[in-house]
Short mmCIF file of C-alpha atoms in Angstrom, two decimals:
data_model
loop_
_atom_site.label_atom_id
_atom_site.label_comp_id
_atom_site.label_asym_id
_atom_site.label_seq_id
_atom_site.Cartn_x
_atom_site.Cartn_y
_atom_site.Cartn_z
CA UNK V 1429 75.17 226.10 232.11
CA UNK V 1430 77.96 227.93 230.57
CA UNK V 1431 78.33 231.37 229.39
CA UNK V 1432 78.10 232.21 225.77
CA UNK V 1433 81.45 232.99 225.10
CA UNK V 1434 82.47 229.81 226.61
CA UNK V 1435 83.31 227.32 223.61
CA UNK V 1436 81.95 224.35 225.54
CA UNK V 1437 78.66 226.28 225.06
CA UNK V 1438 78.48 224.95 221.58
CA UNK V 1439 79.06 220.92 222.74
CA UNK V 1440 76.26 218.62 221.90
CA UNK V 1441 73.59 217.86 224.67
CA UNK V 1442 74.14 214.82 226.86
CA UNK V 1443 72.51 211.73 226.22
CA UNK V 1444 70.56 211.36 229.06
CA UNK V 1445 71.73 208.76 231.81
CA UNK V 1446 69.91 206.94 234.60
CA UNK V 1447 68.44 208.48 237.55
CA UNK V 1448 71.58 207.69 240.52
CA UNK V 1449 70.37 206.82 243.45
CA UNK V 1450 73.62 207.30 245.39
CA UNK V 1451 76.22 209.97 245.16
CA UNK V 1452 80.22 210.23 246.34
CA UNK V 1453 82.39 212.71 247.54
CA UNK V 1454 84.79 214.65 246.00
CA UNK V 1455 88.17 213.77 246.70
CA UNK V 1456 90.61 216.33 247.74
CA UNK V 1457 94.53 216.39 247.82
CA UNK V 1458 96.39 219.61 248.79
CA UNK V 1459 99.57 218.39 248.23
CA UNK V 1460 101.06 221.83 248.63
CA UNK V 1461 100.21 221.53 252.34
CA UNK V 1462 99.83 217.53 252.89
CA UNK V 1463 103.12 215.12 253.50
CA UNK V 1464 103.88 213.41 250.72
CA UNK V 1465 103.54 209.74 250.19
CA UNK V 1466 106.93 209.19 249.40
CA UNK V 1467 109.99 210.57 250.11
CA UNK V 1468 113.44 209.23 249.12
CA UNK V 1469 116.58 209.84 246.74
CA UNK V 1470 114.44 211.16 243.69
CA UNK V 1471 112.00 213.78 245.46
CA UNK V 1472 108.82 213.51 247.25
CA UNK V 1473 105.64 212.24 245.91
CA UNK V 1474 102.35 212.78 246.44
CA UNK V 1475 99.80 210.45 245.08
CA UNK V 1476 95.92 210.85 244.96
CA UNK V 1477 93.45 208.64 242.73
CA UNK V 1478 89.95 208.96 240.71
CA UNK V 1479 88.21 205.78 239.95
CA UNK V 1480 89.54 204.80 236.62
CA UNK V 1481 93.19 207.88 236.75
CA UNK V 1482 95.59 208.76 239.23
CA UNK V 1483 98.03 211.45 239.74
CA UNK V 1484 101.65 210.91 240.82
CA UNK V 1485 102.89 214.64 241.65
CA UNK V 1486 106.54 215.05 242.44
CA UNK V 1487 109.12 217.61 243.48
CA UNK V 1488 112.08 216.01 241.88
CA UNK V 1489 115.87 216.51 242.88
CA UNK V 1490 118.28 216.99 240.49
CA UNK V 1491 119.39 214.09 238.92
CA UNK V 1492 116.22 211.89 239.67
CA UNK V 1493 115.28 208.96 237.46
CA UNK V 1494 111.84 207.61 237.58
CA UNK V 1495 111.22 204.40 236.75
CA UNK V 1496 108.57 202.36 235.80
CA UNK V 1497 108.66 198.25 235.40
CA UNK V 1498 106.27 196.46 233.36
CA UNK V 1499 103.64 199.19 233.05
CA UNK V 1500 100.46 197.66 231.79
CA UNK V 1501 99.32 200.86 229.67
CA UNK V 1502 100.64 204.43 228.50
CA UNK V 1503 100.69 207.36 230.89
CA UNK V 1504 101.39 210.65 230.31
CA UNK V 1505 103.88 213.00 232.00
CA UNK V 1506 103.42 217.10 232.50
CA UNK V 1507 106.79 219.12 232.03
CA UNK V 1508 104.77 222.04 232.86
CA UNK V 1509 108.40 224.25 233.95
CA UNK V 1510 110.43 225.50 230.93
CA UNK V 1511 113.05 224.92 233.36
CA UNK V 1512 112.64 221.24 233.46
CA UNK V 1513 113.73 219.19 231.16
CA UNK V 1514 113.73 215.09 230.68
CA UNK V 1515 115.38 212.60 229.40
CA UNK V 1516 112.41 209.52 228.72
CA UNK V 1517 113.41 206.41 227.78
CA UNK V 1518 111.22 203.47 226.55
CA UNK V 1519 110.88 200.39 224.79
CA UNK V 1520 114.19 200.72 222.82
CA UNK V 1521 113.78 204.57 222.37
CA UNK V 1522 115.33 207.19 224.13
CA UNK V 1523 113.69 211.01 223.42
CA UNK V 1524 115.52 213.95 225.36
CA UNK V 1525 112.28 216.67 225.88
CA UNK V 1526 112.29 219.83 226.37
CA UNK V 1527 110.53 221.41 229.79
CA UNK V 1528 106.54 222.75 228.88
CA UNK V 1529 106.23 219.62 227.35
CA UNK V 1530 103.23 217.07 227.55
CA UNK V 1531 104.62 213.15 226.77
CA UNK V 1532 102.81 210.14 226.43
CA UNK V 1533 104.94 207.08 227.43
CA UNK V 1534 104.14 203.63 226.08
CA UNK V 1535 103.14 200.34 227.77
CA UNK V 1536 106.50 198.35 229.95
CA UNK V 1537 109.14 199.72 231.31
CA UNK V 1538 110.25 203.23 231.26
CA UNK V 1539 112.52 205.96 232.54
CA UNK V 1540 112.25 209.41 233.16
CA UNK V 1541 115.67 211.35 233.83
CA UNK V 1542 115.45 214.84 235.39
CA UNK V 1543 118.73 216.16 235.29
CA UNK V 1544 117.55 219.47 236.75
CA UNK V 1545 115.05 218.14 239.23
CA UNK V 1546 111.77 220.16 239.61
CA UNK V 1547 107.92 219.72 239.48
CA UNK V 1548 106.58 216.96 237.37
CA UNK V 1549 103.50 215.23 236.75
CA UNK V 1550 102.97 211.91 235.90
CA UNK V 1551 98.54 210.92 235.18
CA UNK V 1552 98.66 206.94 235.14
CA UNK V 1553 95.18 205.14 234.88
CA UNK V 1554 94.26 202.62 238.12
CA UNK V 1555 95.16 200.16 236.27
CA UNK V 1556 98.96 200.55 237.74
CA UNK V 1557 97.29 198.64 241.25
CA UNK V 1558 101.23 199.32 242.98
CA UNK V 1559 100.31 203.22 242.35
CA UNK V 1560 96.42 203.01 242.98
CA UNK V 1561 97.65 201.71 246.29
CA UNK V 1562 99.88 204.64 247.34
CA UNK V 1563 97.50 207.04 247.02
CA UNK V 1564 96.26 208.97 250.06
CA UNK V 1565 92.55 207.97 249.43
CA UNK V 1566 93.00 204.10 248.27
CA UNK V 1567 90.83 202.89 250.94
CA UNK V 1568 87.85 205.69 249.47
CA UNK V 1569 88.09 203.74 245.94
CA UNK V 1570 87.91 199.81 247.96
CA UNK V 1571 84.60 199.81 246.24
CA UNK V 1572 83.67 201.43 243.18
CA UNK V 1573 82.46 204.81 243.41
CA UNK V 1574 78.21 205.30 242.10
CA UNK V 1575 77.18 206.42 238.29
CA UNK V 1576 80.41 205.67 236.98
CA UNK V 1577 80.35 202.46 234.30
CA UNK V 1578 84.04 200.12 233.55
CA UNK V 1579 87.15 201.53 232.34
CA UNK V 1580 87.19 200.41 228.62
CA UNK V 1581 90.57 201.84 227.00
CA UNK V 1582 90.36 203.69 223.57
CA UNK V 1583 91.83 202.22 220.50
CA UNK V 1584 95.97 202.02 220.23
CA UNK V 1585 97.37 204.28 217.81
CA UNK V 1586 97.84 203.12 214.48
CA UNK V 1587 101.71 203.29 213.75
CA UNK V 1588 102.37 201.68 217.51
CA UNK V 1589 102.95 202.54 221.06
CA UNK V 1590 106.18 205.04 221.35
CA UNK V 1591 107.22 207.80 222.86
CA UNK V 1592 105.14 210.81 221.82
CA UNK V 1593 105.97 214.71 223.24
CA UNK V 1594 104.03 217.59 222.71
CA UNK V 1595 104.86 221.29 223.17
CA UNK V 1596 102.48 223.04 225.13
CA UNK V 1597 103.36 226.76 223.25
CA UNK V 1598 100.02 226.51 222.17
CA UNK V 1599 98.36 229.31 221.48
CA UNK V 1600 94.53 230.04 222.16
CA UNK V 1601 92.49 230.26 219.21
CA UNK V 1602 88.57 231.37 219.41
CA UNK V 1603 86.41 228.71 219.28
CA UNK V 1604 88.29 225.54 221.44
CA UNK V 1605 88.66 225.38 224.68
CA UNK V 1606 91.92 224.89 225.97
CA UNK V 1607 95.01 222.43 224.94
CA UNK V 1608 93.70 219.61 224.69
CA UNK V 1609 95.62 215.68 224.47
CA UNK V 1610 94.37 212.18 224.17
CA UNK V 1611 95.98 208.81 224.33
CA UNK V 1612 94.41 205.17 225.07
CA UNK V 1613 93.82 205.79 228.54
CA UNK V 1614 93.40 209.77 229.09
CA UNK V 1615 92.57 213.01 228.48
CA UNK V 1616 94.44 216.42 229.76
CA UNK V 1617 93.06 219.50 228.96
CA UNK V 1618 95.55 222.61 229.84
CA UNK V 1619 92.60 225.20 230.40
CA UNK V 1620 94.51 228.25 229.11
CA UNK V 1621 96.34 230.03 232.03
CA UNK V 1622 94.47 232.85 233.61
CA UNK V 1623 96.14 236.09 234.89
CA UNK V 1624 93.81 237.35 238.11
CA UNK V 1625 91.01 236.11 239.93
CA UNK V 1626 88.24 234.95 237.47
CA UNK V 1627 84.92 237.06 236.86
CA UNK V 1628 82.57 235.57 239.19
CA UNK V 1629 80.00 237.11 236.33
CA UNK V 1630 81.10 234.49 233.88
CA UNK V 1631 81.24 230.81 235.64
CA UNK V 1632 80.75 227.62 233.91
CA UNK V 1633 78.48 225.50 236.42
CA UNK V 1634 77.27 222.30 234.32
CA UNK V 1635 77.59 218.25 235.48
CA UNK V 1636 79.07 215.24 233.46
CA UNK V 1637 76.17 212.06 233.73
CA UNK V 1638 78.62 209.55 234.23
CA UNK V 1639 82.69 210.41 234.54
CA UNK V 1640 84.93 212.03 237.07
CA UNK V 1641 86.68 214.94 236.43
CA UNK V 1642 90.32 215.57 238.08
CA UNK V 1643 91.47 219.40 238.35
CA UNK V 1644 94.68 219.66 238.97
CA UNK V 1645 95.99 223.51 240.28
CA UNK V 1646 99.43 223.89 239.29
CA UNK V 1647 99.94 227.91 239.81
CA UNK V 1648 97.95 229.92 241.97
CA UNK V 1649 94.30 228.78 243.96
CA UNK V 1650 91.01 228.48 243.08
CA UNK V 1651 87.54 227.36 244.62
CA UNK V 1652 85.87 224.71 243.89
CA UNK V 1653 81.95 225.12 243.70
CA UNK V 1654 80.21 221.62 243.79
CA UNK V 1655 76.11 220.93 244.53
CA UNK V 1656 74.58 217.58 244.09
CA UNK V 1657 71.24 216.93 242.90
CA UNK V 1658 68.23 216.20 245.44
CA UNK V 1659 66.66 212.40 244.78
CA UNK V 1660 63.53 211.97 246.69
CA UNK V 1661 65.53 209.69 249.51
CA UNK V 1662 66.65 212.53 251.24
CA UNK V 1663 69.02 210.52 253.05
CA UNK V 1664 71.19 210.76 250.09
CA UNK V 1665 71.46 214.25 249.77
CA UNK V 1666 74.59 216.16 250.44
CA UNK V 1667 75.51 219.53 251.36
CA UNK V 1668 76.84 222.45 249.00
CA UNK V 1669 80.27 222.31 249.18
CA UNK V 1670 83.09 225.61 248.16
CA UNK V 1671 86.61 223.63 248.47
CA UNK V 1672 89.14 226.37 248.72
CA UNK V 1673 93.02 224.64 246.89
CA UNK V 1674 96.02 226.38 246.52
CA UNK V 1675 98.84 224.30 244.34
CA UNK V 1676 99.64 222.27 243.39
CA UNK V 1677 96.78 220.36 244.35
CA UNK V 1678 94.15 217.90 243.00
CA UNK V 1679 90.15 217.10 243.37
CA UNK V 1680 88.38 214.43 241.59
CA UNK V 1681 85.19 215.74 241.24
CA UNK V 1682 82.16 212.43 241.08
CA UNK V 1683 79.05 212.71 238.50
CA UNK V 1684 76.42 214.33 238.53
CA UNK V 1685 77.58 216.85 240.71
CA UNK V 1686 77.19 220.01 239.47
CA UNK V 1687 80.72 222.18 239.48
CA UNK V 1688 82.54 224.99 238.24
CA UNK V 1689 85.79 226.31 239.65
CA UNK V 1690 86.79 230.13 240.20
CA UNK V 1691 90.97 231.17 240.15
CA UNK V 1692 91.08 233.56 243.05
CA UNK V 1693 95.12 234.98 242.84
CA UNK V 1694 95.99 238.09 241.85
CA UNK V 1695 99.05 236.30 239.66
CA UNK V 1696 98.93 233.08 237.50
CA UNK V 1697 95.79 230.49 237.65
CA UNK V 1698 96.88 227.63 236.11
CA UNK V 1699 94.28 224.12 235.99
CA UNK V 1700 94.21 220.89 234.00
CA UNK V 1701 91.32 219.13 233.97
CA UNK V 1702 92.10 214.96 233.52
CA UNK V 1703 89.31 212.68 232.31
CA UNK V 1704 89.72 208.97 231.88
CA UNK V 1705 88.96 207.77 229.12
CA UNK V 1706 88.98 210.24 226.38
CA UNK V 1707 86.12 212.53 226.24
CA UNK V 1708 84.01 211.74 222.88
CA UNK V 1709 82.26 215.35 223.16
CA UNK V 1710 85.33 216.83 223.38
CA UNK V 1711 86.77 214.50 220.27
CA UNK V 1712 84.34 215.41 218.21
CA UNK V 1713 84.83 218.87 217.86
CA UNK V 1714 87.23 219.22 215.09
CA UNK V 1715 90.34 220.52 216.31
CA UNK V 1716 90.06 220.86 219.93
CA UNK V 1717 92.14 217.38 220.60
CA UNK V 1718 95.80 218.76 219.31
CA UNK V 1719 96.87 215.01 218.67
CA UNK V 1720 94.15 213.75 217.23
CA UNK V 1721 95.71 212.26 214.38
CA UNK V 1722 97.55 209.74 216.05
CA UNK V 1723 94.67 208.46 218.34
CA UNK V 1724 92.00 207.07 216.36
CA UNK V 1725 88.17 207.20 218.24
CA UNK V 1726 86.24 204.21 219.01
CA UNK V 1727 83.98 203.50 216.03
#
């Protein structure tokens, strides 16, 4: 249920899905008050997983390089800092980016050069298994997770996998919701950054039938609202749950439960939502996926 001003009030209705018959948990990482999973010569890393995405957060030193050997597919990596800039190299191209920057990095092995350290992101799907098995809640994903069908990548771009960055000086403009970016394996939406706590008046409770979503605070905190349905095995109900995050920080939030999430600073509230893969709802509005031109939709 979302307000009317909200542009997602205007997506086309679900088709409808399966009665589940189980349910998961979210999964919660609070990395700004967890130990990391790694920490060594390029920064500390914290690492927390979805079903089909993960997210690799680090707090890079100056002069880092990460690396990655025979990647199977792209990933994308957040420059959300102005202050931090990269220097990405890839299959026989090298691309020097700019910090507030949003890159897609192709398929085998890669390099990311931080010559100023600082925050980074890097959203990989599970198909990186050395990753997947970093990640604070690996052993929660040893079985599939309910209601959630097999990671099937969207197409490859026409012209070829390369190195692809995007400035995120995007502007809002009535009518789409957020920034939003698409390659083969994932979907970030930069909800547009929020100054204050968010009017409790104008939520945006609603469910997804059969995909996880990943919020990821960056700036500020927020509460996380989640209720799952009632099935009539009541031993598969779950209690309400109100997960209070400060940032950075990430929860992967399972279908159907219903959710909406509330920035409670006084300052900055900054969230990106991740979906793997692409949203089609959100693909087919026209011009809510900034780079849709050089990912085609499946047909």
């Amino acid at each position: 249920m979302y307000d009317a001003s909200d542009p997602r009030a205007a997506l086309a209705a679900a088709r409808s899905a399966p009665a589940p018959s189980a349910f998961a948990g979210a999964e919660i990482g609070r990395f700004h008050a967890e130990p990391p999973q790694e920490d060594g010569p390029e920064g500390r890393t914290w690492y927390l997983r979805g079903q089909n995405f993960l997210v690799a957060h680090t707090e890079a030193r100056p002069g880092a390089v990460l690396r990655r050997q025979a990647q199977p597919d792209e990933y994308v990596l957040l420059l959300m800092r102005p202050d931090t800039p990269a220097r990405i190299t890839a299959g026989g191209q090298v691309e020097t980016v700019p910090g507030h920057s949003l890159v897609i990095v192709p398929p085998g092995d890669s390099g990311i050069a931080l010559p100023e350290g600082g925050a980074v992101t890097r959203l990989f799907s599970t198909r990186s298994a050395d990753l997947a098995a970093r990640c604070a809640n690996a052993e929660s994903y040893a079985a599939p997770h309910p209601n959630i069908p097999p990671f099937e990548p969207w197409p490859a771009p026409p012209d070829g996998f390369r190195i692809r960055a995007y400035p995120l000086d995007v502007p809002p403009e009535p009518g789409r919701f957020g920034r939003i970016f698409r390659c083969t394996t994932l979907m970030i939406n930069l909800i547009d950054p929020m100054d204050g706590p968010r009017d409790i008046r104008k939520l945006s409770p609603h469910h997804h039938d059969d995909f996880e979503q990943g919020s990821l605070a960056l700036d500020g905190s927020f509460t996380h609202h989640l209720r799952w349905p009632w099935t009539p095995d009541m031993t598969t109900w779950r209690e309400d749950a109100h997960v209070e995050c400060g940032s950075p920080s990430l929860i992967v939030i399972p279908p159907p439960a219903i959710h909406t999430s509330r920035g409670t600073d006084a300052g900055l509230n900054q969230l990106v939502d991740i979906f793997s893969p692409p949203r089609r709802d959100f693909s087919e509005k026209p011009g809510w996926v900034l780079n849709a031109a050089d990912y085609p939709m499946p047909r």
